[in-house]
Tab-separated table of C-alpha atoms in Angstrom:
chain	number	residue	atom	x	y	z
A	1	MET	CA	81.480	116.707	112.843
A	2	GLY	CA	82.206	118.455	109.540
A	3	ASN	CA	84.931	118.213	106.957
A	4	VAL	CA	85.861	119.978	103.720
A	5	GLU	CA	87.750	118.498	100.755
A	6	ILE	CA	89.325	120.824	98.183
A	7	PHE	CA	89.862	119.781	94.542
A	8	ALA	CA	91.844	121.636	91.887
A	9	PRO	CA	90.002	122.317	88.608
A	10	PRO	CA	91.315	121.047	85.243
A	11	GLU	CA	94.093	123.245	83.868
A	12	ILE	CA	91.897	124.617	81.077
A	13	LEU	CA	89.489	126.026	83.707
A	14	GLN	CA	92.017	127.522	86.112
A	15	LYS	CA	91.526	131.038	84.742
A	16	TYR	CA	87.828	130.838	85.665
A	17	VAL	CA	87.512	128.324	88.527
A	18	ARG	CA	89.306	128.871	91.852
A	19	TYR	CA	88.585	125.404	93.202
A	20	ILE	CA	85.903	122.769	93.691
A	21	TRP	CA	85.088	121.648	97.211
A	22	ALA	CA	82.984	119.088	99.034
A	23	LEU	CA	81.436	119.738	102.436
A	24	ASN	CA	80.028	116.954	104.592
A	25	ILE	CA	78.466	117.347	108.044
A	26	ASN	CA	77.096	114.417	110.027
A	27	ASP	CA	74.973	115.548	112.929
A	28	ASP	CA	71.862	114.833	114.938
A	29	ALA	CA	68.676	115.951	113.190
A	30	THR	CA	67.698	118.142	116.146
A	31	ASN	CA	70.877	120.247	115.989
A	32	LYS	CA	70.486	123.589	114.250
A	33	LYS	CA	73.458	125.469	112.796
A	34	ILE	CA	73.831	128.879	111.211
A	35	LEU	CA	75.812	129.329	108.011
A	36	HIS	CA	77.225	132.871	108.062
A	37	ILE	CA	77.896	134.144	104.530
A	38	PHE	CA	80.040	137.271	104.165
A	39	ALA	CA	80.352	139.686	101.275
A	40	ASP	CA	82.171	137.699	98.606
A	41	LYS	CA	83.382	138.566	95.111
A	42	TYR	CA	83.517	134.922	94.005
A	43	PRO	CA	80.300	133.422	92.519
A	44	ARG	CA	79.453	129.820	93.378
A	45	LEU	CA	77.607	126.842	91.950
A	46	ILE	CA	76.270	124.529	94.667
A	47	PHE	CA	75.034	120.931	94.281
A	48	GLN	CA	73.216	119.863	97.443
A	49	ASP	CA	73.059	116.172	98.399
A	50	LEU	CA	69.395	115.780	99.265
A	51	ASP	CA	69.160	111.984	99.066
A	52	THR	CA	70.135	111.466	102.697
A	53	LYS	CA	70.722	115.041	103.891
A	54	GLU	CA	68.728	118.183	104.576
A	55	ALA	CA	68.704	121.290	102.360
A	56	ILE	CA	70.072	124.688	103.339
A	57	LYS	CA	67.204	126.905	104.458
A	58	GLN	CA	66.793	130.649	104.413
A	59	MET	CA	66.000	132.339	107.720
A	60	ASP	CA	62.281	132.250	106.862
A	61	GLY	CA	62.482	128.448	106.653
A	62	SER	CA	62.242	128.091	102.856
A	63	ALA	CA	64.695	125.597	101.351
A	64	LEU	CA	67.213	126.516	98.661
A	65	ALA	CA	67.073	124.686	95.330
A	66	PRO	CA	68.953	121.370	94.975
A	67	THR	CA	71.371	123.088	92.582
A	68	PHE	CA	71.741	126.850	92.763
A	69	LEU	CA	74.000	129.457	91.224
A	70	ALA	CA	75.006	132.116	93.754
A	71	GLY	CA	76.192	135.416	92.379
A	72	ILE	CA	78.554	137.922	93.945
A	73	VAL	CA	77.461	138.894	97.454
A	74	ASN	CA	77.908	142.490	98.628
A	75	LYS	CA	76.211	142.069	102.008
A	76	TYR	CA	76.205	139.397	104.672
A	77	LYS	CA	73.433	136.825	104.967
A	78	ASN	CA	72.677	133.891	107.259
A	79	TYR	CA	71.204	130.485	106.436
A	80	ILE	CA	70.047	127.531	108.532
A	81	ILE	CA	71.373	123.962	108.411
A	82	GLU	CA	69.555	121.335	110.483
A	83	GLY	CA	71.037	117.911	111.139
A	84	SER	CA	73.307	116.334	108.521
A	85	TYR	CA	74.229	118.216	105.390
A	86	ALA	CA	76.434	117.777	102.303
A	87	HIS	CA	77.191	119.582	99.071
A	88	VAL	CA	79.742	119.919	96.313
A	89	GLY	CA	80.493	123.485	95.253
A	90	VAL	CA	82.424	125.384	92.610
A	91	SER	CA	84.071	128.706	93.449
A	92	PHE	CA	84.466	130.913	90.370
A	93	PHE	CA	86.662	133.902	89.693
A	94	PRO	CA	84.872	137.178	88.863
A	95	GLY	CA	83.834	137.225	85.209
A	96	ALA	CA	83.446	133.446	84.982
A	97	ILE	CA	79.626	133.471	85.050
A	98	LYS	CA	79.493	135.495	81.850
A	99	LYS	CA	82.236	133.456	80.201
A	100	LEU	CA	80.975	129.967	81.089
A	101	PHE	CA	77.191	130.452	81.127
A	102	GLY	CA	76.620	133.608	79.091
A	103	ILE	CA	74.665	135.149	81.990
A	104	ASP	CA	75.109	138.826	82.850
A	105	ALA	CA	76.653	138.817	86.321
A	106	PHE	CA	74.523	141.679	87.668
A	107	GLU	CA	71.439	139.465	87.318
A	108	LEU	CA	72.725	137.207	90.125
A	109	VAL	CA	74.051	139.683	92.724
A	110	ASN	CA	72.871	138.623	96.215
A	111	LEU	CA	70.640	135.933	94.659
A	112	VAL	CA	70.665	132.114	94.823
A	113	PRO	CA	68.344	130.961	92.007
A	114	ASP	CA	67.798	127.381	90.887
A	115	ILE	CA	70.226	127.169	87.966
A	116	ARG	CA	67.603	125.327	85.928
A	117	ASP	CA	65.453	128.480	85.955
A	118	ILE	CA	68.113	130.475	84.105
A	119	TYR	CA	70.267	127.959	82.246
A	120	ARG	CA	69.883	124.561	80.621
A	121	PHE	CA	71.343	122.259	83.253
A	122	GLU	CA	71.058	118.488	83.220
A	123	LEU	CA	73.535	117.165	85.797
A	124	ASN	CA	71.295	116.768	88.859
A	125	GLU	CA	70.231	113.168	88.231
A	126	ARG	CA	73.718	112.084	87.123
A	127	LEU	CA	75.280	113.643	90.234
A	128	THR	CA	72.981	111.653	92.525
A	129	GLU	CA	74.246	108.469	90.847
A	130	CYS	CA	77.909	109.232	91.649
A	131	LYS	CA	79.451	106.973	94.278
A	132	ASN	CA	81.764	109.530	95.890
A	133	ASN	CA	82.926	113.142	95.782
A	134	ALA	CA	85.752	112.390	93.363
A	135	GLU	CA	83.231	111.129	90.797
A	136	LYS	CA	81.076	114.219	91.331
A	137	VAL	CA	84.051	116.537	90.865
A	138	LYS	CA	85.029	114.733	87.655
A	139	LEU	CA	81.495	115.040	86.272
A	140	ILE	CA	81.224	118.723	87.215
A	141	SER	CA	84.660	119.465	85.742
A	142	GLU	CA	83.756	117.815	82.440
A	143	TYR	CA	80.542	119.819	82.337
A	144	LEU	CA	82.331	123.122	82.976
A	145	VAL	CA	84.901	122.302	80.283
A	146	SER	CA	82.017	121.829	77.848
A	147	CYS	CA	80.677	125.249	78.930
A	148	TYR	CA	84.104	126.760	78.320
A	149	HIS	CA	84.172	125.446	74.732
A	150	ARG	CA	80.898	127.205	73.939
A	151	GLN	CA	83.089	130.309	73.650
A	152	TYR	CA	81.142	133.039	75.333
A	153	GLY	CA	83.450	136.043	75.090
A	154	ASP	CA	85.757	137.600	77.664
A	155	ASP	CA	86.086	141.340	78.237
A	156	PHE	CA	89.812	142.134	78.048
A	157	ILE	CA	89.429	145.608	79.599
A	158	VAL	CA	87.543	144.318	82.639
A	159	ALA	CA	89.954	141.373	82.892
A	160	ASP	CA	92.925	143.777	82.899
A	161	PHE	CA	91.359	145.796	85.728
A	162	LEU	CA	90.646	142.625	87.756
A	163	ARG	CA	94.252	141.467	87.364
A	164	ASN	CA	95.838	144.818	88.156
A	165	HIS	CA	93.345	146.793	90.239
A	166	GLN	CA	95.800	147.034	93.148
A	167	GLN	CA	98.224	148.965	90.923
A	168	LEU	CA	95.907	150.371	88.255
A	169	SER	CA	93.594	153.189	89.293
A	170	TYR	CA	90.111	153.630	87.918
A	171	LYS	CA	91.098	156.726	85.937
A	172	GLU	CA	94.187	154.983	84.549
A	173	VAL	CA	92.000	152.229	83.079
A	174	LEU	CA	89.770	154.777	81.338
A	175	LYS	CA	92.804	156.584	79.930
A	176	LYS	CA	94.635	153.396	78.935
A	177	TYR	CA	91.731	152.108	76.836
A	178	SER	CA	90.197	155.435	75.793
A	179	ILE	CA	86.880	154.361	77.236
A	180	SER	CA	84.287	156.494	78.995
A	181	GLU	CA	83.420	155.929	82.640
A	182	ARG	CA	79.867	155.023	81.669
A	183	GLN	CA	81.040	152.415	79.134
A	184	PHE	CA	83.458	150.845	81.615
A	185	GLN	CA	80.840	150.760	84.378
A	186	ARG	CA	78.357	149.039	82.054
A	187	ARG	CA	80.895	146.393	81.012
A	188	PHE	CA	81.994	145.843	84.600
A	189	TYR	CA	78.423	145.317	85.793
A	190	GLN	CA	77.863	142.853	82.941
A	191	TYR	CA	80.952	140.733	83.604
A	192	VAL	CA	81.409	141.141	87.370
A	193	GLY	CA	78.018	142.258	88.658
A	194	ILE	CA	78.951	145.164	90.936
A	195	SER	CA	80.714	148.509	90.540
A	196	PRO	CA	84.544	148.706	90.415
A	197	ILE	CA	84.487	150.687	93.675
A	198	MET	CA	82.394	148.047	95.457
A	199	TYR	CA	84.684	145.370	94.043
A	200	LYS	CA	87.727	147.068	95.577
A	201	ARG	CA	85.932	147.518	98.912
A	202	ILE	CA	85.046	143.808	99.079
A	203	THR	CA	88.598	142.873	98.079
A	204	ARG	CA	89.973	144.964	100.940
A	205	PHE	CA	87.493	143.339	103.344
A	206	GLU	CA	88.610	139.884	102.181
A	207	ASN	CA	92.244	140.901	102.720
A	208	ALA	CA	91.292	141.922	106.252
A	209	LEU	CA	89.689	138.495	106.812
A	210	THR	CA	92.895	136.785	105.672
A	211	MET	CA	94.987	138.938	108.001
A	212	LEU	CA	92.658	138.300	110.947
A	213	ARG	CA	92.999	134.557	110.406
A	214	SER	CA	96.788	134.881	110.436
A	215	ASN	CA	98.577	134.599	113.753
A	216	GLU	CA	100.793	137.464	112.606
A	217	HIS	CA	97.881	139.952	112.514
A	218	ARG	CA	95.808	139.995	115.688
A	219	ASN	CA	95.829	143.768	116.177
A	220	THR	CA	92.920	145.331	114.292
A	221	SER	CA	94.479	148.800	114.402
A	222	ASP	CA	97.483	147.476	112.479
A	223	ILE	CA	95.189	145.860	109.903
A	224	ALA	CA	93.276	149.114	109.447
A	225	TYR	CA	96.545	150.967	108.858
A	226	GLU	CA	98.046	148.380	106.482
A	227	LEU	CA	94.887	148.258	104.344
A	228	ASN	CA	94.570	152.049	104.149
A	229	TYR	CA	91.288	152.464	105.967
A	230	THR	CA	90.691	156.075	106.997
A	231	ASP	CA	90.955	155.070	110.657
A	232	HIS	CA	90.245	152.171	113.007
A	233	SER	CA	86.554	153.094	113.323
A	234	HIS	CA	86.181	153.070	109.537
A	235	PHE	CA	87.630	149.551	109.441
A	236	ILE	CA	85.242	148.311	112.158
A	237	ARG	CA	82.191	149.820	110.412
A	238	GLU	CA	83.058	148.406	107.004
A	239	PHE	CA	83.932	144.985	108.403
A	240	LYS	CA	80.586	144.847	110.205
A	241	GLU	CA	78.781	145.957	107.033
A	242	PHE	CA	80.232	143.026	105.073
A	243	ALA	CA	80.420	140.376	107.813
A	244	GLY	CA	77.528	141.185	110.130
A	245	LEU	CA	79.826	141.197	113.171
A	246	THR	CA	82.908	143.049	114.377
A	247	PRO	CA	86.463	141.738	113.797
A	248	GLY	CA	86.727	140.914	117.507
A	249	SER	CA	83.461	138.973	117.499
A	250	PHE	CA	84.548	137.119	114.358
A	251	LEU	CA	87.767	135.964	116.035
A	252	LYS	CA	85.974	134.818	119.191
A	253	HIS	CA	83.032	133.129	117.478
A	254	PRO	CA	83.228	129.305	117.784
A	255	LYS	CA	83.240	127.743	114.321
A	256	ILE	CA	82.353	124.207	113.223
A	257	VAL	CA	83.641	124.685	109.663
A	258	GLU	CA	85.284	127.773	108.177
A	259	GLU	CA	85.717	128.701	104.523
A	260	SER	CA	87.198	131.765	102.829
A	261	SER	CA	84.028	133.853	103.007
A	262	SER	CA	81.801	131.980	105.446
A	263	PHE	CA	81.673	129.908	108.583
A	264	LEU	CA	79.273	127.511	110.246
A	265	SER	CA	78.372	127.795	113.922
A	266	GLN	CA	76.149	125.934	116.351
A	267	VAL	CA	73.018	127.701	117.559
């Protein structure tokens, strides 16, 4: 009923773009599905195909914009998909929103605004004229390359922490760059959108998701130990905070389509 295609970004964008994907679901108009979104440190740009498909709706029934820019998510949220649905999306690395669009990342946390409300964006009409997903991906890639060449700056201190946060402690970063905690926090919020501590918590949660999906890690107590949670109960609480369900429920939940930080299920 649903399928996902994954496309690699152009080499010049690989520091900022994880991948581009296309989702297509063909279904009866009366069938309602829930899109479960988990806490996620990767911002997204979504182009909905609304010519022949329905839009994603929030739980109150309001439709999301045809093209929206989703910031980092630090709490779970559910959306509704009714009938057939399709989109092309871009998954960004942390820091990419500031680099490519010049937008402070904290302005988008847990939000899904129409990109045209916050940035000059002119691809919607051209995307509807594309004949297939490959053409859409090419057009989006060319657009993002043009954004890259506008040369919004990087933050080398934040980038160093993002690359090495598993080995580099918070205090070590401050000492290494002779920067105050307040200065580093401000720069991190600007380029990533959340605090360094929240970033590390979400990263650990995402590692737990990866381990749960692996046939080698079905025991949640082992996962809690390997990821340095205080105890098994701490792991369950934090997983539920970020996913909206327990690890056991996540494993048992029937899924139509599953992505790194979300899944789609039938109501």
